[in-house]
Coordinates of C-alpha atoms in Angstrom, one line a residue:
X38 CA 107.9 138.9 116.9
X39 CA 111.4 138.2 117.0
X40 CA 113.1 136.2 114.4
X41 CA 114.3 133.9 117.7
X42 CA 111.0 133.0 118.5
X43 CA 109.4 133.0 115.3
X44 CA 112.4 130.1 113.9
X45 CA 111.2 127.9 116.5
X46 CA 107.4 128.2 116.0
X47 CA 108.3 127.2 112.5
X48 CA 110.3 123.7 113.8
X49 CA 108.2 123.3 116.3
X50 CA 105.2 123.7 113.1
X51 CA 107.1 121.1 111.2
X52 CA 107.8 118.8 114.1
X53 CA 103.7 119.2 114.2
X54 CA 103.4 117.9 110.7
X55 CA 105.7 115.0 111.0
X56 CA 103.5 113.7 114.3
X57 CA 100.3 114.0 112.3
X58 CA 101.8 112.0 109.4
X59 CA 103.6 109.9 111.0
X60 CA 100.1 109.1 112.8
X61 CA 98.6 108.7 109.6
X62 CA 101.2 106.2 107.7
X63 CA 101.8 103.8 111.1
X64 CA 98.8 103.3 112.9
X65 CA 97.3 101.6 110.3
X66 CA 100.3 99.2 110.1
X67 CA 100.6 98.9 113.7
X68 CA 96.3 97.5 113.7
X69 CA 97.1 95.6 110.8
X70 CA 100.4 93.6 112.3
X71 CA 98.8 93.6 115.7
X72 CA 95.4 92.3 114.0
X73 CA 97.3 88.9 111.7
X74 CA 99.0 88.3 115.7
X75 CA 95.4 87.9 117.4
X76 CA 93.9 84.9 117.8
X77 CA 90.4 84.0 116.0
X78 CA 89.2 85.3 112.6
X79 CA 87.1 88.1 113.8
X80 CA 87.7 91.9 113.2
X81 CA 85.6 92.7 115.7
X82 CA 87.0 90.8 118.5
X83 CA 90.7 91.8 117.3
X84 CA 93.1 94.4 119.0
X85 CA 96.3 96.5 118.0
X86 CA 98.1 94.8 120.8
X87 CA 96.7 91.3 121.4
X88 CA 95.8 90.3 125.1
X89 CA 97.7 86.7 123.8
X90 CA 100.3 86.7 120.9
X91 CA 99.4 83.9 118.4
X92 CA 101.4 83.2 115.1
X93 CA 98.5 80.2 114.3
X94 CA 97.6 82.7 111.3
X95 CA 101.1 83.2 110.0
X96 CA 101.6 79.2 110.3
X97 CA 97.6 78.4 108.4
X98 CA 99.1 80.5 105.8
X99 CA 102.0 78.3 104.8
X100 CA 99.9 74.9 105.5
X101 CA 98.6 72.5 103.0
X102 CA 94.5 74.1 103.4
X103 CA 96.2 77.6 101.8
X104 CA 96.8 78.9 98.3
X105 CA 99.0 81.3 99.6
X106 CA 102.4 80.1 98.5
X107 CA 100.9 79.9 95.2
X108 CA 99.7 83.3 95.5
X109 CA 103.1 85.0 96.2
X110 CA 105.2 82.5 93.7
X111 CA 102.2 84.2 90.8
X112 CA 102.8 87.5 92.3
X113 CA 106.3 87.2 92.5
X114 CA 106.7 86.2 89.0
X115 CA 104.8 89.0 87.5
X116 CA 106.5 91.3 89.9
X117 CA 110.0 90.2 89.0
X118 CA 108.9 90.2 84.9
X119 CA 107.3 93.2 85.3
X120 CA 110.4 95.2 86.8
X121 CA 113.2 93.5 84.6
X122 CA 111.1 93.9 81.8
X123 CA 110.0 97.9 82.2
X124 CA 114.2 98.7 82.7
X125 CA 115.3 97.1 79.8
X126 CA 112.3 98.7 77.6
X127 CA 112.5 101.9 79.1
X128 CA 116.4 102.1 78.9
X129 CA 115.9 101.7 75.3
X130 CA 113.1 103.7 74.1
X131 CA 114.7 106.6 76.5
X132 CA 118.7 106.1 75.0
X133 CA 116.3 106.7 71.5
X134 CA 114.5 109.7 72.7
X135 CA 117.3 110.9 74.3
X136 CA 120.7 110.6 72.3
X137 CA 118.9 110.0 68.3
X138 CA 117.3 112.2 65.7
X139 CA 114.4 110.3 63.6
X140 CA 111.6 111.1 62.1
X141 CA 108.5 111.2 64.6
X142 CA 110.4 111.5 67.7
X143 CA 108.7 115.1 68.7
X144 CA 105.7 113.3 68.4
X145 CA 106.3 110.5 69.9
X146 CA 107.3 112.4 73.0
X147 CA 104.2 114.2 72.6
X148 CA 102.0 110.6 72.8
X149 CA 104.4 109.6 75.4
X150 CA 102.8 112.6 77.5
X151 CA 99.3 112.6 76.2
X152 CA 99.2 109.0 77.0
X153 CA 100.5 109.8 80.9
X154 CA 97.0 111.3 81.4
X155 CA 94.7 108.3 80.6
X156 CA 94.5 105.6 83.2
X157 CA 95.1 102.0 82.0
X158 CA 91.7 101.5 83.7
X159 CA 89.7 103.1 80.4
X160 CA 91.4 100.8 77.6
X161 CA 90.4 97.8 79.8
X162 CA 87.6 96.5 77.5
X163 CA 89.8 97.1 74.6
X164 CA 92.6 94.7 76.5
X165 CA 90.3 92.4 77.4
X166 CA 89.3 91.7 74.0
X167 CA 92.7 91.6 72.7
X168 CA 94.0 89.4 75.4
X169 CA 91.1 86.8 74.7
X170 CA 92.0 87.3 71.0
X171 CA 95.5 86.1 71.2
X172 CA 94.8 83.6 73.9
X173 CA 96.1 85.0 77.3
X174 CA 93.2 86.1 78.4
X175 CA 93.4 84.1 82.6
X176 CA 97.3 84.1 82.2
X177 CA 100.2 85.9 83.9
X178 CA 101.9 86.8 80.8
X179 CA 99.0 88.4 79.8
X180 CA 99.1 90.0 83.1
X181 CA 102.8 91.2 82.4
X182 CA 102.3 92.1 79.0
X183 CA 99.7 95.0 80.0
X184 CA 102.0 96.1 83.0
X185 CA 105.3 96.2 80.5
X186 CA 102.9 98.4 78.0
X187 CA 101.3 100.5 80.6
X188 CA 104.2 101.7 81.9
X189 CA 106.6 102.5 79.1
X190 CA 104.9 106.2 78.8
X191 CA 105.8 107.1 82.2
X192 CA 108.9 105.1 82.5
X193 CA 110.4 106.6 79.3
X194 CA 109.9 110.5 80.1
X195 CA 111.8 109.8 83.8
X196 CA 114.4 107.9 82.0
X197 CA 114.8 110.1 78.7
X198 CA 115.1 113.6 81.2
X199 CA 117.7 111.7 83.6
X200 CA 119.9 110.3 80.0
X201 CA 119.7 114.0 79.0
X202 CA 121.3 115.3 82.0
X203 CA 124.4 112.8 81.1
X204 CA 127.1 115.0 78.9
X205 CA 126.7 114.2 75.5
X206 CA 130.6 114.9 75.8
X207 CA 130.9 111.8 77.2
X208 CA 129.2 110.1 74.0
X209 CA 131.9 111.8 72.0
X210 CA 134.6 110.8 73.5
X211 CA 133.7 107.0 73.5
X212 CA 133.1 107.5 69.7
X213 CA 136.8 108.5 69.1
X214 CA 137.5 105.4 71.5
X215 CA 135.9 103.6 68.2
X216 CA 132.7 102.8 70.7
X217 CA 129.5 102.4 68.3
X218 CA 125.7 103.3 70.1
X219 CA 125.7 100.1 71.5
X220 CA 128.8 100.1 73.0
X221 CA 128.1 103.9 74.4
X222 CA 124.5 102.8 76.0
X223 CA 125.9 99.5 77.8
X224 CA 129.4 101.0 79.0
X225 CA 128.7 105.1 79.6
X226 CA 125.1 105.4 80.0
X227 CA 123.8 102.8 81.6
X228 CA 126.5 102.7 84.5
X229 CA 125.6 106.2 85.1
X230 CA 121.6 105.4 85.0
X231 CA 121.5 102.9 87.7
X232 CA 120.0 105.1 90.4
X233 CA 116.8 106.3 88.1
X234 CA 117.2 102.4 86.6
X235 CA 117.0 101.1 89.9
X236 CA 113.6 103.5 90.6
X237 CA 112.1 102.1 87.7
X238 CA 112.9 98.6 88.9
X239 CA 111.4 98.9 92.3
X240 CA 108.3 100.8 91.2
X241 CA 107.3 98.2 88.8
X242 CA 108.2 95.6 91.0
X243 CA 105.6 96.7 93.9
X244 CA 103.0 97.8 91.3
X245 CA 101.7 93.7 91.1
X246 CA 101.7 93.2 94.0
X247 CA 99.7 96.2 95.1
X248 CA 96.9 96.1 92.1
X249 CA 94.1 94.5 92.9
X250 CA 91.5 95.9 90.1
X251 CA 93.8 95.1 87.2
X252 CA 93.9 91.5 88.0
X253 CA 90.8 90.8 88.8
X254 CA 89.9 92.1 85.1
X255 CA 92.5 89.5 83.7
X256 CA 92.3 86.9 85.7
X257 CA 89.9 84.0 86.6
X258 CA 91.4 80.6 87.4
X259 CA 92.3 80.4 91.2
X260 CA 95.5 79.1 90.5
X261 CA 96.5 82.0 88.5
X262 CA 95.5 84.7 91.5
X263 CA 98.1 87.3 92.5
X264 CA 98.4 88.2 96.1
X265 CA 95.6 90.5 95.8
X266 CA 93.1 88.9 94.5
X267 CA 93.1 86.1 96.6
X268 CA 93.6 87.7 99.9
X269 CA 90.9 89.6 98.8
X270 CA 88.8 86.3 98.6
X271 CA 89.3 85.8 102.6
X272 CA 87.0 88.5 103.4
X273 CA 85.1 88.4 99.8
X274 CA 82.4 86.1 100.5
X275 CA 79.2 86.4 102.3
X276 CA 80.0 84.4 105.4
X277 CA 83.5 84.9 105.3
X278 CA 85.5 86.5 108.6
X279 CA 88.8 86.0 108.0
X280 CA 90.0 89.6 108.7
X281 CA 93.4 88.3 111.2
X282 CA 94.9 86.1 108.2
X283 CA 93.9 88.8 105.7
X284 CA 96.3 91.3 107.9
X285 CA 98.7 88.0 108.1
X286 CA 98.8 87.8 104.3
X287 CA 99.3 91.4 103.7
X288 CA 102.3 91.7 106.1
X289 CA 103.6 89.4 104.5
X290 CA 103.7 91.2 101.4
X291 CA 106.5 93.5 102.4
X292 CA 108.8 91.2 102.8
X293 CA 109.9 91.1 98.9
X294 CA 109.9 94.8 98.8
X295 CA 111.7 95.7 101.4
X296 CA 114.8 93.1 99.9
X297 CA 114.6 94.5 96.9
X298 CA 114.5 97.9 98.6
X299 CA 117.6 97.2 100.4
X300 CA 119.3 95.5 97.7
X301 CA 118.8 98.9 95.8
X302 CA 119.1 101.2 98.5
X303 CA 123.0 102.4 97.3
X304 CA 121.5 102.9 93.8
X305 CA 118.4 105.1 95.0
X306 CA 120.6 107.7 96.9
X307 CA 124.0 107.6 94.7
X308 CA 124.6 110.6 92.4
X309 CA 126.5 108.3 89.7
X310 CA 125.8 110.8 86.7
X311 CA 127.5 114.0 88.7
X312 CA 130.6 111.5 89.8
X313 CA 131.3 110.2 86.6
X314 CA 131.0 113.9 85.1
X315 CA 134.0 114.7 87.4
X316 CA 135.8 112.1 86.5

């Protein structure tokens, strides 16, 4: 075989691949946003492109019979806690792991990792208890507090490995400047973090409003329910066949995340830390 022929059975292999997943990631989106524009409440009368286009779900959603609003402003808030929270932990503990010797710090890199391989899932009885101890047990900063914990571990390796890719040169040069570690974190490092920062953010800004299971441990009251749990209530119930506003509801979801993801998009694909090497 020639190496002619056999480059293009390899792109056209690849092409191959890209079809299959792109089959795989949108034709569930295209059911689900062709589903919320059907009209009734039945899945099995629905279709990925509706014989009549009706928004009646989409407008039920925002009326005065729906919880929704409520939904997404709970969501939202934990979402917005959660991923404001997790960067300004994480750029700590990692500027501590990454630029300072202490006692413990092997160690504590060492639990950072162990801890990666343990779901949150299997201290949830031990959370639960503690939560009700302290009196946040049904509350969204109860909610938050267990996201901002969880998610230190993982958040800290990421940031600590992309610190420790900055010159420490450039450390040593603010401290002739007079610049103490404060000084260095805020005005060298963290300029040069914001495209792993801005990671962190968006993860742990979609994580709330993906979970389902970790709310529905915490919380109760229905005026405390994230966008999960209470979209999960439409088609929870015994007699319940609200599939099309389900969909509506969960389209809806992106909306938040794709603003953040545009407002973050020069972050995400900037290479800061190799520019301001150069420089």
């Amino acid at each position: 075989m020639s190496s002619k022929t056999k480059s293009k059975l390899e792109v056209a292999a690849i092409y191959l691949i890209l079809a299959i997943v792109s089959v795989i990631i949108f034709y569930p989106l295209l059911w689900t946003i062709g589903m919320s524009l059907n009209q009734g409440t039945s899945l099995y009368s629905s279709s990925i492109i509706p014989d009549n286009f009706s928004l009646e779900h989409y407008k039920w959603l925002f009326s005065p019979q729906s919880d929704y609003l409520l939904w997404y402003k709970n969501s939202l808030i934990v979402a917005f806690a959660n991923a404001i929270g997790s960067v300004v932990l994480t750029a700590f503990v990692a500027y501590a792991f990454s630029r300072f010797k202490f006692v413990g710090r092997k160690n504590g890199l060492y639990i950072f990792l162990l801890l990666q391989m343990f779901p949150v899932m299997m201290a949830m009885v031990a959370l639960y208890i503690f939560l009700n101890m302290i009196g946040l047990l049904d509350s969204l900063t109860g909610l938050i507090l267990i996201y901002l914990g969880g998610q230190i571990p993982f958040n800290a390796w990421l940031v600590k490995g992309y610190f420790d890719t900055i010159p420490k040169e450039l450390d040593e040069a603010a401290k002739i400047d007079g610049a103490g570690p404060i000084r260095i974190f805020w005005s060298v490092l963290l300029p040069l973090a914001k495209p792993i920062l801005a990671v962190v953010a968006l993860f742990n800004f979609m994580a709330p409003l993906f979970d389902f299971l970790l709310p529905s441990i915490v919380i109760s009251s229905e005026e405390n329910y994230t966008l999960a749990l209470g979209l999960y209530n439409f088609i929870n119930d015994q007699f319940a066949n609200n599939f099309t506003r389900f969909a509506a509801g969960s389209v809806l979801i992106a909306v938040p995340i794709a603003t953040i993801y545009l407002f973050l998009q020069r972050y995400l694909i900037s290479g800061l830390a190799s520019g301001g090497t150069k420089g």
